[in-house]
XYZ file of C-alpha atoms in Angstrom:
273
model
C -11.482 51.004 40.321
C -8.805 51.048 37.714
C -7.360 47.706 38.469
C -10.652 45.942 38.010
C -11.024 47.607 34.844
C -7.628 46.366 33.400
C -8.342 42.964 34.359
C -11.639 43.001 32.043
C -9.797 42.659 28.860
C -7.550 39.886 30.136
C -10.691 38.079 31.401
C -12.468 38.307 28.038
C -9.547 36.896 26.337
C -9.194 34.162 28.516
C -13.036 33.341 27.979
C -12.559 33.684 24.252
C -9.545 31.367 24.537
C -11.504 29.060 26.489
C -14.495 29.182 23.967
C -12.189 28.407 20.985
C -10.594 25.640 22.697
C -13.967 24.066 23.640
C -15.307 24.614 19.985
C -12.271 23.194 18.275
C -12.376 20.056 20.545
C -15.826 19.366 19.674
C -15.541 20.128 16.130
C -12.586 17.387 15.852
C -14.472 15.111 17.933
C -17.395 15.208 15.506
C -14.919 14.880 12.241
C -13.274 11.760 14.198
C -16.798 10.260 14.495
C -17.522 10.928 10.827
C -14.304 9.443 9.922
C -14.725 6.499 12.019
C -18.365 5.841 10.575
C -16.718 6.464 6.992
C -14.264 3.766 7.452
C -16.832 1.370 8.729
C -19.053 1.884 5.607
C -15.732 1.706 3.186
C -14.891 -1.763 5.055
C -18.195 -3.454 4.509
C -18.058 -2.394 0.947
C -19.967 0.791 0.767
C -17.688 2.900 -0.901
C -20.020 5.593 -2.225
C -21.665 5.935 1.043
C -18.041 6.333 2.605
C -17.266 8.968 -0.083
C -20.440 11.024 0.595
C -19.846 10.851 4.278
C -16.121 12.875 3.889
C -16.405 14.461 0.817
C -17.434 17.961 1.852
C -15.269 18.095 5.166
C -11.756 17.117 3.046
C -9.418 19.507 5.114
C -10.764 18.574 8.384
C -10.645 14.752 7.486
C -7.228 14.828 5.778
C -5.742 16.207 9.188
C -6.951 13.284 11.316
C -5.232 9.667 11.757
C -5.874 7.440 8.676
C -8.153 10.405 7.300
C -5.935 10.805 4.181
C -6.071 7.029 3.475
C -9.942 6.455 3.687
C -10.483 9.827 1.780
C -7.927 8.859 -1.224
C -9.252 5.422 -1.285
C -12.983 6.275 -1.113
C -12.466 8.939 -3.866
C -10.507 6.614 -6.204
C -13.267 3.782 -5.859
C -15.697 6.128 -6.608
C -13.908 7.503 -9.560
C -13.520 11.123 -8.319
C -10.001 11.435 -9.643
C -9.564 15.141 -9.653
C -10.499 15.439 -6.041
C -8.116 12.543 -5.054
C -5.644 14.546 -7.305
C -6.046 17.364 -4.926
C -6.426 15.760 -1.684
C -3.240 13.796 -2.300
C -1.184 16.920 -3.054
C -2.842 18.176 0.239
C -1.831 15.162 2.262
C 1.785 15.512 1.271
C 1.789 18.836 2.372
C 0.560 17.497 5.499
C 2.987 14.606 5.520
C 0.171 12.290 5.893
C -0.994 9.191 3.692
C 2.428 8.393 2.624
C 2.540 5.732 -0.128
C -1.313 6.001 -1.206
C -0.829 9.909 -1.846
C 2.280 9.195 -3.924
C -0.005 6.395 -5.899
C -2.499 8.487 -6.835
C -0.481 11.740 -8.195
C 1.251 8.882 -10.072
C -1.977 7.502 -11.440
C -2.919 11.002 -12.460
C 0.296 11.831 -14.076
C 0.090 8.559 -15.930
C -3.300 9.060 -17.120
C -1.636 12.419 -18.984
C 0.879 10.281 -20.398
C 3.607 11.936 -18.283
C 5.712 8.822 -17.553
C 9.099 10.586 -17.237
C 7.396 13.200 -14.841
C 5.844 10.371 -12.594
C 9.336 8.388 -12.264
C 11.011 11.843 -11.355
C 8.542 12.668 -8.834
C 8.808 9.068 -7.283
C 12.538 9.156 -7.367
C 12.636 12.485 -5.483
C 9.892 11.101 -2.959
C 12.163 8.004 -2.058
C 14.821 10.138 -1.081
C 12.483 11.599 1.688
C 10.415 8.323 2.494
C 11.118 4.546 2.090
C 7.925 3.045 1.788
C 6.954 -0.009 -0.174
C 3.934 1.598 -2.079
C 6.377 4.210 -3.469
C 8.735 1.778 -4.745
C 5.886 -0.351 -6.308
C 4.631 2.596 -8.086
C 8.266 3.377 -9.463
C 8.124 -0.239 -10.593
C 4.949 0.007 -12.488
C 5.593 3.069 -14.159
C 8.978 1.968 -14.943
C 7.617 -1.174 -16.782
C 5.278 1.333 -18.815
C 8.436 2.976 -19.715
C 10.012 0.063 -20.653
C 12.737 0.119 -18.142
C 12.885 -3.443 -16.922
C 15.946 -3.117 -14.827
C 14.626 -0.148 -13.008
C 11.359 -1.988 -12.408
C 13.182 -4.990 -10.888
C 15.083 -2.882 -8.534
C 12.159 -1.143 -7.209
C 10.178 -4.512 -6.699
C 13.239 -5.788 -4.923
C 13.500 -2.596 -2.738
C 9.854 -3.059 -1.779
C 10.102 -6.349 -0.883
C 13.004 -5.863 1.397
C 11.215 -3.261 3.664
C 7.669 -4.308 3.277
C 5.656 -5.972 6.062
C 3.902 -7.874 4.917
C 6.338 -8.547 2.150
C 4.339 -11.261 0.306
C 1.924 -9.054 -1.708
C 4.827 -7.059 -3.190
C 6.624 -10.267 -4.590
C 3.391 -11.931 -5.738
C 2.941 -8.753 -7.925
C 6.453 -8.876 -9.133
C 6.279 -12.664 -9.968
C 3.166 -11.667 -12.452
C 5.037 -9.172 -14.042
C 7.978 -9.255 -16.959
C 10.328 -8.688 -14.165
C 10.022 -12.450 -13.128
C 11.197 -13.689 -16.711
C 14.714 -12.869 -15.562
C 16.346 -15.505 -13.697
C 18.933 -12.576 -11.869
C 15.759 -11.172 -10.450
C 14.475 -14.581 -9.160
C 17.625 -15.201 -7.241
C 17.708 -11.957 -5.758
C 14.036 -12.404 -4.874
C 15.066 -15.698 -3.170
C 17.821 -14.020 -1.219
C 15.312 -11.342 0.170
C 12.771 -14.118 1.049
C 15.496 -16.525 2.721
C 16.092 -13.425 5.133
C 12.724 -13.018 5.834
C 11.605 -14.412 9.582
C 7.764 -14.861 8.623
C 6.743 -17.364 5.834
C 3.916 -16.705 3.096
C 3.702 -20.507 1.762
C 1.462 -19.426 -1.113
C 3.726 -16.692 -2.445
C 6.845 -18.844 -1.905
C 5.582 -21.547 -3.695
C 4.946 -19.511 -6.517
C 8.665 -18.251 -6.505
C 9.684 -22.026 -6.137
C 8.057 -23.136 -9.146
C 9.474 -20.052 -11.353
C 13.042 -20.989 -10.076
C 12.661 -24.704 -10.884
C 10.935 -23.972 -14.272
C 13.893 -21.675 -15.179
C 16.415 -24.243 -14.190
C 17.463 -23.083 -10.764
C 16.948 -26.432 -8.940
C 19.091 -26.034 -6.356
C 17.684 -22.362 -5.487
C 14.153 -23.882 -5.581
C 15.294 -26.469 -3.257
C 16.031 -23.945 -0.691
C 12.856 -22.558 -0.697
C 11.437 -26.189 -0.526
C 13.393 -26.979 2.547
C 12.561 -23.370 4.337
C 8.723 -24.121 3.437
C 8.978 -27.933 4.934
C 5.685 -29.563 4.728
C 4.038 -26.096 3.555
C 5.968 -26.592 0.449
C 3.284 -28.757 -1.265
C -0.200 -26.863 -1.559
C -3.072 -28.413 0.412
C -5.803 -30.285 -1.452
C -8.506 -27.819 -0.360
C -7.960 -24.006 0.574
C -10.005 -21.043 0.360
C -8.602 -17.963 -1.873
C -8.638 -15.502 0.943
C -5.875 -12.725 0.932
C -2.542 -13.826 2.464
C -1.590 -11.589 5.471
C 1.626 -12.702 7.351
C 1.026 -13.241 10.964
C 0.907 -10.262 13.030
C 1.089 -7.817 10.410
C -1.275 -5.125 8.873
C -2.338 -5.730 5.355
C -1.745 -3.271 2.660
C -4.527 -2.219 0.595
C -3.584 -4.270 -2.322
C -4.435 -8.160 -2.001
C -1.795 -10.749 -1.864
C -1.461 -14.295 -3.535
C -4.031 -16.787 -2.972
C -3.227 -20.555 -3.122
C -0.994 -21.864 -6.003
C -3.599 -23.127 -8.530
C -3.335 -25.450 -11.192
C -3.041 -24.675 -14.788
C -5.713 -24.989 -17.545
C -4.371 -28.787 -17.859
C -4.815 -29.561 -14.360
C -1.109 -29.636 -14.109
C 1.229 -27.832 -11.524
C 4.102 -25.549 -12.662
C 6.947 -27.617 -13.979
C 9.334 -28.876 -11.144
C 6.860 -28.660 -8.628
C 6.166 -31.655 -5.980
C 3.170 -33.621 -6.533
C 0.151 -33.403 -4.240
C 0.098 -36.155 -1.914
C -3.435 -37.847 -2.241
């Protein structure tokens, strides 16, 4: 009898553990379904709907795969800056949402005009995470802080490690860093070492090389691109994504467009009629 009584607490403990496991599994499954529905809503452009789906279950959502990415994106798209900042801090504690969480925290610091603090944060985080979005955040804030050299290096580091890499080069080519021929030469060397091509962005770099008198360098890109060195007569403006790679949140370059006078950049080969 005593042995039977002694087994009762053990049985109750096992039953309690089983009930907790089942409840936890069902709860996680529910949140995964909730997150997938929010991702679908976000992807079709229903940003507010996606936010409403996840806003009240922050901690549970952030623990899931892609939970930080969806929560932070939906929060920022719907101007919930404070909620996004708090979630970004939680994501970094969880070691999730790397890159986008850093962008959110930096945006909040920039909004408070704390550029030096933002740069310090990013430089410390780069020691832990080698992520292109962290480097690009550093490049943007460095430009705001009038550190053109620091911005150039950060863009080059992002281009070097990113896949796809063209969105980061495209952004750099639209910023002041592209006014420096040394930067263009370094960017060229990175592109030449890439196995995958990104014709629209590479044509943009090629045109800037020629425009700045770097004829031989521009010709290297022309040879690399082959038939793609000349932009097509018609082409949609869909975001460019390197084949086989997952696109980041930011859009990449569209096709190289004519300027207001209907002319291609200086030195660009004419379009064959």
